[in-house]
PDB file of C-alpha atoms in Angstrom:
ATOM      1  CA  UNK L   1       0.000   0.000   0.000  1.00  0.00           C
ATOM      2  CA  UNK L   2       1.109   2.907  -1.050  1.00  0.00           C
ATOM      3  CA  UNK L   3       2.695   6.015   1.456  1.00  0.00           C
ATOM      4  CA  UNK L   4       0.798   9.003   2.108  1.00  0.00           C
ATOM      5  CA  UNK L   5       1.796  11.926   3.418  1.00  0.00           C
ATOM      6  CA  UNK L   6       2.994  13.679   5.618  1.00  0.00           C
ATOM      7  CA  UNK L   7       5.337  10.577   6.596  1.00  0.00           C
ATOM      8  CA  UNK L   8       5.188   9.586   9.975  1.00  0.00           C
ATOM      9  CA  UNK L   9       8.408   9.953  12.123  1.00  0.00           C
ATOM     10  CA  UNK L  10       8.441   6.242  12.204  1.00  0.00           C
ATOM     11  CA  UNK L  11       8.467   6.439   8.671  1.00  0.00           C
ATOM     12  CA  UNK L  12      11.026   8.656   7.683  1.00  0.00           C
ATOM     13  CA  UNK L  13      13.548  10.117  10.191  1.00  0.00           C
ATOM     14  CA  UNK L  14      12.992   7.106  12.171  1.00  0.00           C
ATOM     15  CA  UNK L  15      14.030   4.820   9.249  1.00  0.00           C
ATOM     16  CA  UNK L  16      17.210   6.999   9.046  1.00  0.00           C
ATOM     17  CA  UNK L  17      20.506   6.337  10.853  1.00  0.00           C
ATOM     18  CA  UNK L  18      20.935  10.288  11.778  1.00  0.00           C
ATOM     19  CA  UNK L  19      24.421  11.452  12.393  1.00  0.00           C
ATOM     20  CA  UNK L  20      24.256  14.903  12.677  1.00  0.00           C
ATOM     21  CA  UNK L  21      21.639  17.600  12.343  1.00  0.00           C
ATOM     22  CA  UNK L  22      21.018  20.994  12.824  1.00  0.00           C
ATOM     23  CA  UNK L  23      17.749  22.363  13.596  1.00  0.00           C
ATOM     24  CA  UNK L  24      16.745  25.987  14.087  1.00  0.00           C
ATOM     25  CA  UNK L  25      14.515  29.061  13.210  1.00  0.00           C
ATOM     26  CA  UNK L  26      14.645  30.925  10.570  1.00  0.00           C
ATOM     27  CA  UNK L  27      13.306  34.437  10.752  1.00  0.00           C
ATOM     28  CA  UNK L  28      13.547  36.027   6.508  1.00  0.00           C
ATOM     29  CA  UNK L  29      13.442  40.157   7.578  1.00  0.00           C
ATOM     30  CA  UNK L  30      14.963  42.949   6.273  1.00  0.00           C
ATOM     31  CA  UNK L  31      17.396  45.795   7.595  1.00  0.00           C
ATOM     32  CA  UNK L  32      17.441  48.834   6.209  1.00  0.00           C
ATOM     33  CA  UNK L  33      20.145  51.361   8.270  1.00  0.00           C
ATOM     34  CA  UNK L  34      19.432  55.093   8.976  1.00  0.00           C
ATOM     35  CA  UNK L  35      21.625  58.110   8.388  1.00  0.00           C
ATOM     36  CA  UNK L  36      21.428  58.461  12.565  1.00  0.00           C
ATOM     37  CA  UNK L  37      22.382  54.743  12.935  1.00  0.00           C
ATOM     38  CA  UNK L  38      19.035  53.597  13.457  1.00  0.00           C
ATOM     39  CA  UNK L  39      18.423  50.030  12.254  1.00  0.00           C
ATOM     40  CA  UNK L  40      14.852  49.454  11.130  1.00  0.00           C
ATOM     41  CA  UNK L  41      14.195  45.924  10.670  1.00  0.00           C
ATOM     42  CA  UNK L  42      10.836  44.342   8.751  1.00  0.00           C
ATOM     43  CA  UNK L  43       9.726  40.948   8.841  1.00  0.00           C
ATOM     44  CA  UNK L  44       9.771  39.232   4.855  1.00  0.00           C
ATOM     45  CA  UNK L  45       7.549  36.328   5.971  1.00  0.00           C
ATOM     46  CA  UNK L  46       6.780  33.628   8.290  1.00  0.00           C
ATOM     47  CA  UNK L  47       9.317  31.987  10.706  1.00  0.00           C
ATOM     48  CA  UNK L  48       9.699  28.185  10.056  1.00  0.00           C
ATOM     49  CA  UNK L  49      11.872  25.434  11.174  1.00  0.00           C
ATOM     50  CA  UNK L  50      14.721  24.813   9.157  1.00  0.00           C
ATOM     51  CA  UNK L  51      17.659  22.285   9.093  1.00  0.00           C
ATOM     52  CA  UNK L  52      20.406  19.997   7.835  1.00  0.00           C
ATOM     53  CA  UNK L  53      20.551  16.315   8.409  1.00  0.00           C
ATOM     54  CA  UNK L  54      23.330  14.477   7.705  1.00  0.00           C
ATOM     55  CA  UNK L  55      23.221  10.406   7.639  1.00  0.00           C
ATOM     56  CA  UNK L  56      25.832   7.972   9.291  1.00  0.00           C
ATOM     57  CA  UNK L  57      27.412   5.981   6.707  1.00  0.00           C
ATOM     58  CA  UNK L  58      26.169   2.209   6.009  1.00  0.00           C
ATOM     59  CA  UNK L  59      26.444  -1.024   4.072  1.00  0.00           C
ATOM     60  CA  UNK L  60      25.103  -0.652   0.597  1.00  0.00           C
ATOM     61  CA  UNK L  61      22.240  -2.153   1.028  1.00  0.00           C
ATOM     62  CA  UNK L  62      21.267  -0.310   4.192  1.00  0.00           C
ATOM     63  CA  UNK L  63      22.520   2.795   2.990  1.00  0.00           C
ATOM     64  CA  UNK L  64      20.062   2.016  -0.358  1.00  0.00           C
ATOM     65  CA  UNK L  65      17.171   1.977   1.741  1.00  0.00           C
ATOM     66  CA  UNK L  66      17.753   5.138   3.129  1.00  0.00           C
ATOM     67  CA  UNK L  67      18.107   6.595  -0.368  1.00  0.00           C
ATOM     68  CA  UNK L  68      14.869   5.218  -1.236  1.00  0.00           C
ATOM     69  CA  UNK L  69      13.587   7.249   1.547  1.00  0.00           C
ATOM     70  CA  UNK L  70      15.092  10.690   0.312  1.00  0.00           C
ATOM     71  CA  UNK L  71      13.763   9.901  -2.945  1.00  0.00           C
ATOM     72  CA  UNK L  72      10.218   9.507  -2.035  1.00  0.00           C
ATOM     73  CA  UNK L  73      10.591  12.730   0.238  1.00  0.00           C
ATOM     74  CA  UNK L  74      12.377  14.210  -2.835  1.00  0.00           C
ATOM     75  CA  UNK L  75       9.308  14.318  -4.648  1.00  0.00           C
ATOM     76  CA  UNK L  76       6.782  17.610  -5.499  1.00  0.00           C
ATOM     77  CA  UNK L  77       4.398  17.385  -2.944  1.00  0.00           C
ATOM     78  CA  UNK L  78       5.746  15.111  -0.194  1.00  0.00           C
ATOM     79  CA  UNK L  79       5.947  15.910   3.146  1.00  0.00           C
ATOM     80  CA  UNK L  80       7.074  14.366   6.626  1.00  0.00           C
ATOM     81  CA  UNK L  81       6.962  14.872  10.656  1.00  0.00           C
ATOM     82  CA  UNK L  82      10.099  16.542  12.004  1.00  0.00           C
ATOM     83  CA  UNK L  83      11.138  16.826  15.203  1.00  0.00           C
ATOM     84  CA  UNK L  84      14.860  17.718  16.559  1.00  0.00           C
ATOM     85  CA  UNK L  85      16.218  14.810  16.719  1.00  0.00           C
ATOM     86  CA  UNK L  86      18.338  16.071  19.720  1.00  0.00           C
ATOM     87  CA  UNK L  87      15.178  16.415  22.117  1.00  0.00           C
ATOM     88  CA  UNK L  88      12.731  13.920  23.357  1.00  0.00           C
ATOM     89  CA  UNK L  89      11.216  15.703  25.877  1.00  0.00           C
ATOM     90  CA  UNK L  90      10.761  18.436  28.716  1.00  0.00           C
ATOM     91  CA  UNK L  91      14.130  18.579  30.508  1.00  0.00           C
ATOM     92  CA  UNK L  92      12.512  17.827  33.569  1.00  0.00           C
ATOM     93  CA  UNK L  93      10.646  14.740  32.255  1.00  0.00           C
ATOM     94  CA  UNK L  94      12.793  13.536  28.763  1.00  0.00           C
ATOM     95  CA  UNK L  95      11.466  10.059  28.584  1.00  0.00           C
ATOM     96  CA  UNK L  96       7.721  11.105  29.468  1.00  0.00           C
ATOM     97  CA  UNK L  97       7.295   8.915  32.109  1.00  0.00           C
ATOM     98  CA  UNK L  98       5.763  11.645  34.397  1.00  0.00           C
ATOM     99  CA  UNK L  99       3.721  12.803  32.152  1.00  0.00           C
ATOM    100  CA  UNK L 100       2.671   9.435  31.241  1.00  0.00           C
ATOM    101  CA  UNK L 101      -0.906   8.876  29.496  1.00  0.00           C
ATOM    102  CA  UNK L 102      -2.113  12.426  30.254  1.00  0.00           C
ATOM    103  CA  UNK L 103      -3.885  14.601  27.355  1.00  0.00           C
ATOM    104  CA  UNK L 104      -2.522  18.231  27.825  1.00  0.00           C
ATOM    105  CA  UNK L 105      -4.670  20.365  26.393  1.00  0.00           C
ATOM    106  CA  UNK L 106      -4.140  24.985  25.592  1.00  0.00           C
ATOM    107  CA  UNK L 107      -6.009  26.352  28.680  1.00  0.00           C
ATOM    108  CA  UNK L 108      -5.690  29.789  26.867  1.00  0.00           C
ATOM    109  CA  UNK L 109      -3.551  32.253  24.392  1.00  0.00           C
ATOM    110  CA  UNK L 110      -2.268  35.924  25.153  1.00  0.00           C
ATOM    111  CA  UNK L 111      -3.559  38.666  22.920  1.00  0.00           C
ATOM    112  CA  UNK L 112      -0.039  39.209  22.177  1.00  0.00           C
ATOM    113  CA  UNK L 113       0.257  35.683  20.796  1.00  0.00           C
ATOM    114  CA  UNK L 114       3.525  34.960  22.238  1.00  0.00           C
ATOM    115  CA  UNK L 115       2.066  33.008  25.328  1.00  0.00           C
ATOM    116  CA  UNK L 116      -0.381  30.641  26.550  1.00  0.00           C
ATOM    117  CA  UNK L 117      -1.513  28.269  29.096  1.00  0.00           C
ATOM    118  CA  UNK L 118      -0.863  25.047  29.626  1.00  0.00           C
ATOM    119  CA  UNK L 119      -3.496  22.078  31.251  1.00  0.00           C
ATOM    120  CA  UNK L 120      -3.800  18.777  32.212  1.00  0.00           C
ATOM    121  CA  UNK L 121      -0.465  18.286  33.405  1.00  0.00           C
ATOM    122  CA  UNK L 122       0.545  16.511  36.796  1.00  0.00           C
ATOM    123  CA  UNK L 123       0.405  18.794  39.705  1.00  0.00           C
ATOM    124  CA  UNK L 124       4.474  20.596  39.730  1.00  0.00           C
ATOM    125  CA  UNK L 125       5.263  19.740  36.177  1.00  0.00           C
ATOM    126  CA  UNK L 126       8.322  21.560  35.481  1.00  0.00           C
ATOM    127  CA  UNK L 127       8.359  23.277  32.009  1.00  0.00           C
ATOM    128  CA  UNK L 128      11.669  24.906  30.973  1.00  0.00           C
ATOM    129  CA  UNK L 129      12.912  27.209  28.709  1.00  0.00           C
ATOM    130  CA  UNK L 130      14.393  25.288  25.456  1.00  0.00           C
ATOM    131  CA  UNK L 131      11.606  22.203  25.772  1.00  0.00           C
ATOM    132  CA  UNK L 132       9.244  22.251  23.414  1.00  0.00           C
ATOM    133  CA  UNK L 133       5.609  22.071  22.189  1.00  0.00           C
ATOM    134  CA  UNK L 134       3.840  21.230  18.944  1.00  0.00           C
ATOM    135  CA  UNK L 135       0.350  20.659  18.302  1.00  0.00           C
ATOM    136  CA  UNK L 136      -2.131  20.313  14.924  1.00  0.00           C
ATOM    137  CA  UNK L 137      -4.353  22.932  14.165  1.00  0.00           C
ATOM    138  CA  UNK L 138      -6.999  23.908  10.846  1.00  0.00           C
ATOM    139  CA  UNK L 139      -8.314  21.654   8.014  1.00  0.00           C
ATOM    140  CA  UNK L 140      -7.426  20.949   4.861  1.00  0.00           C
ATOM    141  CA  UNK L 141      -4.791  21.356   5.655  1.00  0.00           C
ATOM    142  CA  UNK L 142      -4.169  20.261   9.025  1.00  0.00           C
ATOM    143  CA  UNK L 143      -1.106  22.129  10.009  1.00  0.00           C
ATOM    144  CA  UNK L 144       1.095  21.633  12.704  1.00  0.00           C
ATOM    145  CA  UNK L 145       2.411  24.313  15.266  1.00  0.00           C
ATOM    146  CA  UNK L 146       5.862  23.617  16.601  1.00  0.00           C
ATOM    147  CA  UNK L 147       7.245  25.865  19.417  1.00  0.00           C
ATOM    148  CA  UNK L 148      10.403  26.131  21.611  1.00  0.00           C
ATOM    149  CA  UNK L 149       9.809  28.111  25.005  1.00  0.00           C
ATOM    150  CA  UNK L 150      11.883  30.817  26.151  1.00  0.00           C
ATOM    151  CA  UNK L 151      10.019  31.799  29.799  1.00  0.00           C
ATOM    152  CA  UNK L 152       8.595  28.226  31.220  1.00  0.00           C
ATOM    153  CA  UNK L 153       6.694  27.438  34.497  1.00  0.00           C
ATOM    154  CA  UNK L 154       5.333  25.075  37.120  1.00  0.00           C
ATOM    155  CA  UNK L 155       1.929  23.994  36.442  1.00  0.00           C
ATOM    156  CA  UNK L 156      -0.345  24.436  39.606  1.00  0.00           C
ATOM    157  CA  UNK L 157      -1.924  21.450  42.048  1.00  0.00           C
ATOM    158  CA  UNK L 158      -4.701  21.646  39.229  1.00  0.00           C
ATOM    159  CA  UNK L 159      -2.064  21.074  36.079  1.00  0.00           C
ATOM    160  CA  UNK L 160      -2.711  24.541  34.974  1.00  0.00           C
ATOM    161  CA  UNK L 161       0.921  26.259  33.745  1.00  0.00           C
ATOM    162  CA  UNK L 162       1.401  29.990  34.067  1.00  0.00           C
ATOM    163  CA  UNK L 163       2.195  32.417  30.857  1.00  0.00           C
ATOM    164  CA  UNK L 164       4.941  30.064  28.853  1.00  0.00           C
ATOM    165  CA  UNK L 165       6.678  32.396  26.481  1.00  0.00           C
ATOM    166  CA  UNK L 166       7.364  30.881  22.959  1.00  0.00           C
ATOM    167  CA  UNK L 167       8.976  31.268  19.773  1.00  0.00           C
ATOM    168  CA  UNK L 168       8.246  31.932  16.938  1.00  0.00           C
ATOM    169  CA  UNK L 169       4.582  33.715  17.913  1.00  0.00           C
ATOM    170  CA  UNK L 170       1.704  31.858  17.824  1.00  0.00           C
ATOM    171  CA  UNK L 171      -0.465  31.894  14.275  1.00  0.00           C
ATOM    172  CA  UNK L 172      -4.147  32.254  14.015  1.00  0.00           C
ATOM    173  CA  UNK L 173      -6.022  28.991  14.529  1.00  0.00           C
ATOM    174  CA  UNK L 174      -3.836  28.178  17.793  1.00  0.00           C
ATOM    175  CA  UNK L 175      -6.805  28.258  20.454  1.00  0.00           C
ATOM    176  CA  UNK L 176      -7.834  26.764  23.549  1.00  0.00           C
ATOM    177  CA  UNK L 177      -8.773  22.935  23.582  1.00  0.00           C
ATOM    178  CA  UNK L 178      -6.912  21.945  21.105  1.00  0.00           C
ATOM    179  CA  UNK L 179      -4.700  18.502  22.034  1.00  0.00           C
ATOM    180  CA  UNK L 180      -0.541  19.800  22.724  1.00  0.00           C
ATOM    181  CA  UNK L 181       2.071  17.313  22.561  1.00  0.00           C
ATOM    182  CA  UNK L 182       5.504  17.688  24.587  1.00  0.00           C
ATOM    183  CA  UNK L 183       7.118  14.782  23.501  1.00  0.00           C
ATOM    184  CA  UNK L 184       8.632  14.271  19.938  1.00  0.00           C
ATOM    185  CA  UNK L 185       6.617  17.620  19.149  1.00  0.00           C
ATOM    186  CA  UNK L 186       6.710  17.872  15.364  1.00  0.00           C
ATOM    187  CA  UNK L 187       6.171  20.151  12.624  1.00  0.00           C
ATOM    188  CA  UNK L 188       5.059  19.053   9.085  1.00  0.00           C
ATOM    189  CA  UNK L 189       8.364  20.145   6.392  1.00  0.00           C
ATOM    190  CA  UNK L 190       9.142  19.077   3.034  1.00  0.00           C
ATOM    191  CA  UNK L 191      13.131  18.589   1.520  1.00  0.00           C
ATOM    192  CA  UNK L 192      14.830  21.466  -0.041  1.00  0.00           C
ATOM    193  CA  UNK L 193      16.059  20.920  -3.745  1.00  0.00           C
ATOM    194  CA  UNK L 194      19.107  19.013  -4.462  1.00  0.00           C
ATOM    195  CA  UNK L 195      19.684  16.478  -1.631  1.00  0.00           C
ATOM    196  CA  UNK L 196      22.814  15.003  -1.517  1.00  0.00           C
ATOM    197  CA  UNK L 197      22.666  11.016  -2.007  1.00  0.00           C
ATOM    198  CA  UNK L 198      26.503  10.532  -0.926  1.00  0.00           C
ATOM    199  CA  UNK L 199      28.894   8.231  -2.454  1.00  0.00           C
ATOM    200  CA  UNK L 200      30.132   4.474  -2.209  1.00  0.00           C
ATOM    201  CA  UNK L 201      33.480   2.911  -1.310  1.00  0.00           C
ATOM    202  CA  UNK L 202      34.273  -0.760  -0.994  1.00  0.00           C
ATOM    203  CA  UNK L 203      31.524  -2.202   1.198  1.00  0.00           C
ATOM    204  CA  UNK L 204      30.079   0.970   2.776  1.00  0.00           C
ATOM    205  CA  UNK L 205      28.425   4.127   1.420  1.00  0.00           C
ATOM    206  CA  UNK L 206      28.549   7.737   2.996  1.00  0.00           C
ATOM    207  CA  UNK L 207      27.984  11.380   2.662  1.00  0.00           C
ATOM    208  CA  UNK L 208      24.200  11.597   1.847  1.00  0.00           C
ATOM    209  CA  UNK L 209      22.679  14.423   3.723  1.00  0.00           C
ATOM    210  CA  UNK L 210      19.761  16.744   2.876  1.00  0.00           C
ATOM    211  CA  UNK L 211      18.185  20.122   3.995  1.00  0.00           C
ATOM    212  CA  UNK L 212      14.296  20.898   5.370  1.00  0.00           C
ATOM    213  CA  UNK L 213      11.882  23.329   5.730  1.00  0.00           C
ATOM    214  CA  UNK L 214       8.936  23.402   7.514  1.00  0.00           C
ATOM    215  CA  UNK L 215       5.852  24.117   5.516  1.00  0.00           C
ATOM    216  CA  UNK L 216       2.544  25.406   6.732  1.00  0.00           C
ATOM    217  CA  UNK L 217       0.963  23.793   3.770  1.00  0.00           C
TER     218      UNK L 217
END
């Protein structure tokens, strides 16, 4: 049966043996620099997820599964789950065992849409600045929201969280109820053109590597 999209993490990244990725946020602005020395920046579009991973090497025949992978990804229109593959979890809780079966929920979002509220969690549940937070929002598409905090919090006796600051800002369609995830938090991105399918030598091949961006599409 045939694939459909976007690949699950068991899929694709988890059919992968990762080496080495980075994984960040992109911001596109502008600067445009004043005659005082004023530096007036604009904003050129939306902040996504963005990344490199590179792939350890393999035998050939391991290493031509993975390019079958990247192929399929490779393709107009295909997209996959992506999560850093550095981070599990909340610092305080990496494996999830605290958390456990709970269904954490947004309690409610600033005005400013840089914050909201956390519930459901167990009573004390640490949340720390650099975990982070995803969650599926909208129809066709469903998108999916992922966010790194920058000011976390305890949640209360009642598994309510203070104000957690995030980047990037919150888009419209994040709102209370909807179902948040805090471990393997994903975002749905696509490959950038050109990935790089690496080489062979003897009984092992190595080098392939490719880039992502996270699409809201």
């Amino acid at each position: 049966m045939a694939l459909t999209y976007p690949l699950s993490y068991a899929q694709f990244l988890g059919a992968l043996r990762v080496e080495e990725v980075t994984f960040r946020l992109s911001h596109p602005q502008e600067h445009t620099r004043l005659g005082d020395g004023t530096v007036i920046s604009a904003s050129l579009g939306a902040s996504l997820w963005t990344g490199t991973v590179r792939l350890a090497q393999a035998n050939h025949p391991r290493h031509a599964q993975m390019e079958a992978l990247i192929g399929l990804t490779d393709q107009p229109g295909a997209t996959f789950l992506c999560h850093d593959p550095r981070y599990l979890g909340p610092a305080g809780d990496p494996s999830g065992a605290i958390l456990g079966s709970r269904t954490v929920t947004i309690h409610s979002v600033a005005s400013t849409m840089r914050e909201l509220r956390l519930t459901g969690l167990p009573s004390g549940y640490p949340l720390s600045a650099g975990d982070m937070l995803g969650f599926p929002y909208g129809a066709n598409p469903v998108r999916y929201a992922l966010h790194r905090i920058v000011v976390g919090g305890t949640a209360s006796s009642t598994g309510l969280t203070p104000m957690l600051e995030l980047v990037p800002n919150l888009r419209a369609g994040a709102v209370a109820g909807l179902t948040v995830s805090l471990i393997r938090p994903a975002c749905k991105a696509r490959l950038l053109p050109e990935p790089r399918y690496g080489s062979g030598r003897q009984a092992l091949s190595r080098g392939a590597s490719f880039d992502f961006i996270q699409t809201l599409r």
